[in-house]
């Protein structure tokens, strides 16, 4: 069974890496499409990615240890089987089934050819279930069959070409029976999907809730945090690919990002009527209590409130890189200052985490501290149109 577990294990590791890299893009997409974070939509999307990775690796792995796969094969090796239903002959060829004795039928389960055919049938069965979730209507069964066949053909061509030339000779057989069993499995999954999908929220319910959420003027707390995070990521990336290419100075980085805070969180919303890069992506803007663009005083308070926690963390980073000999007169002062700032920053971040959790539980009925202190209200653009 390790021949199946190893590819799935590798798929899981790659899936975890991809899931981490795409979590923010997925959250942005989810909020733009549904107006809220849909746990069920996330489960569907992430499980589909994991399934597709697992299916691909089950087909391709284990890989040969050398590119010159021809060296381990005889000159007359045949790399394809175009005779359909050969798997049925293979199943009964080596079995001791006696048709007049039903008890002997169980011998089928001892044949590797039977389990190989079963695996090929089951490989794309989940694919058919996912297609039914996306297409909904039973009348699209032809489309599901065609997509199942296309995906199976992709697998077979990938194998017979030695992963498109990476290996000099194919290391697995192109089998027309695999095409038939994969495609049939996808179609079967499409047809039985309603029995499985009945246990979960339908796509119509998700879209209906999305329409309701779009009409609400409330901006979800997670959407607000994403907007702040997107702005900061923009500051960080701009430093990494400009000044960061020529210097690794923590002090220069602090100065650059301080200017970034001023531009992204203060100047930009001031000249654009309450919109930053992050709020524009998340489809809301900042306004005062009356619904108008916030004043410069309000934006300054908000920027300062966002800047202080970051500044504390940066100071800790700077102090940790200062190395003083224990004989230095400033050594004790450095230790006490570092510990004092570290304690303050730790308490501050703990308080902010509790505060964020509380705001999350209120589902947009309370604002975050950086908006509350500045009397700023996040509002969806549609609410003001």
PDB file of C-alpha atoms in Angstrom, residues 232 235-236 250-261 265 303-318 345 348-349 352 369:
ATOM      1  CA  UNK A 232       1.723  46.509   4.674  1.00  0.00           C
ATOM      2  CA  UNK A 235       5.272  48.417   1.753  1.00  0.00           C
ATOM      3  CA  UNK A 236       7.386  45.354   2.534  1.00  0.00           C
ATOM      4  CA  UNK A 250      17.685  47.386   9.895  1.00  0.00           C
ATOM      5  CA  UNK A 251      17.790  51.131  10.507  1.00  0.00           C
ATOM      6  CA  UNK A 252      17.384  51.935   6.801  1.00  0.00           C
ATOM      7  CA  UNK A 253      14.514  49.440   6.632  1.00  0.00           C
ATOM      8  CA  UNK A 254      12.800  51.118   9.579  1.00  0.00           C
ATOM      9  CA  UNK A 255      13.115  54.561   7.973  1.00  0.00           C
ATOM     10  CA  UNK A 256      11.838  53.290   4.611  1.00  0.00           C
ATOM     11  CA  UNK A 257       8.850  51.499   6.108  1.00  0.00           C
ATOM     12  CA  UNK A 258       8.040  54.483   8.299  1.00  0.00           C
ATOM     13  CA  UNK A 259       7.751  56.555   5.130  1.00  0.00           C
ATOM     14  CA  UNK A 260       5.702  53.718   3.653  1.00  0.00           C
ATOM     15  CA  UNK A 261       3.257  53.925   6.564  1.00  0.00           C
ATOM     16  CA  UNK A 265      -2.029  54.784   5.419  1.00  0.00           C
ATOM     17  CA  UNK A 303      -1.899  55.866  10.918  1.00  0.00           C
ATOM     18  CA  UNK A 304      -0.243  56.513  14.279  1.00  0.00           C
ATOM     19  CA  UNK A 305      -2.331  53.782  15.937  1.00  0.00           C
ATOM     20  CA  UNK A 306      -1.225  51.304  13.266  1.00  0.00           C
ATOM     21  CA  UNK A 307       2.378  52.470  13.401  1.00  0.00           C
ATOM     22  CA  UNK A 308       3.026  52.157  17.163  1.00  0.00           C
ATOM     23  CA  UNK A 309       2.757  48.318  17.428  1.00  0.00           C
ATOM     24  CA  UNK A 310       4.972  47.911  14.369  1.00  0.00           C
ATOM     25  CA  UNK A 311       7.487  50.455  15.695  1.00  0.00           C
ATOM     26  CA  UNK A 312       7.733  48.566  18.994  1.00  0.00           C
ATOM     27  CA  UNK A 313       8.513  45.344  17.169  1.00  0.00           C
ATOM     28  CA  UNK A 314      11.124  47.086  15.020  1.00  0.00           C
ATOM     29  CA  UNK A 315      12.824  48.589  18.087  1.00  0.00           C
ATOM     30  CA  UNK A 316      13.091  45.141  19.651  1.00  0.00           C
ATOM     31  CA  UNK A 317      14.666  43.888  16.435  1.00  0.00           C
ATOM     32  CA  UNK A 318      17.151  46.770  16.363  1.00  0.00           C
ATOM     33  CA  UNK A 345       5.498  45.112  23.238  1.00  0.00           C
ATOM     34  CA  UNK A 348       0.626  45.297  23.751  1.00  0.00           C
ATOM     35  CA  UNK A 349       0.438  42.487  21.163  1.00  0.00           C
ATOM     36  CA  UNK A 352      -4.300  43.568  20.488  1.00  0.00           C
ATOM     37  CA  UNK A 369      -8.948  50.288  17.833  1.00  0.00           C
TER      38      UNK A 369
END
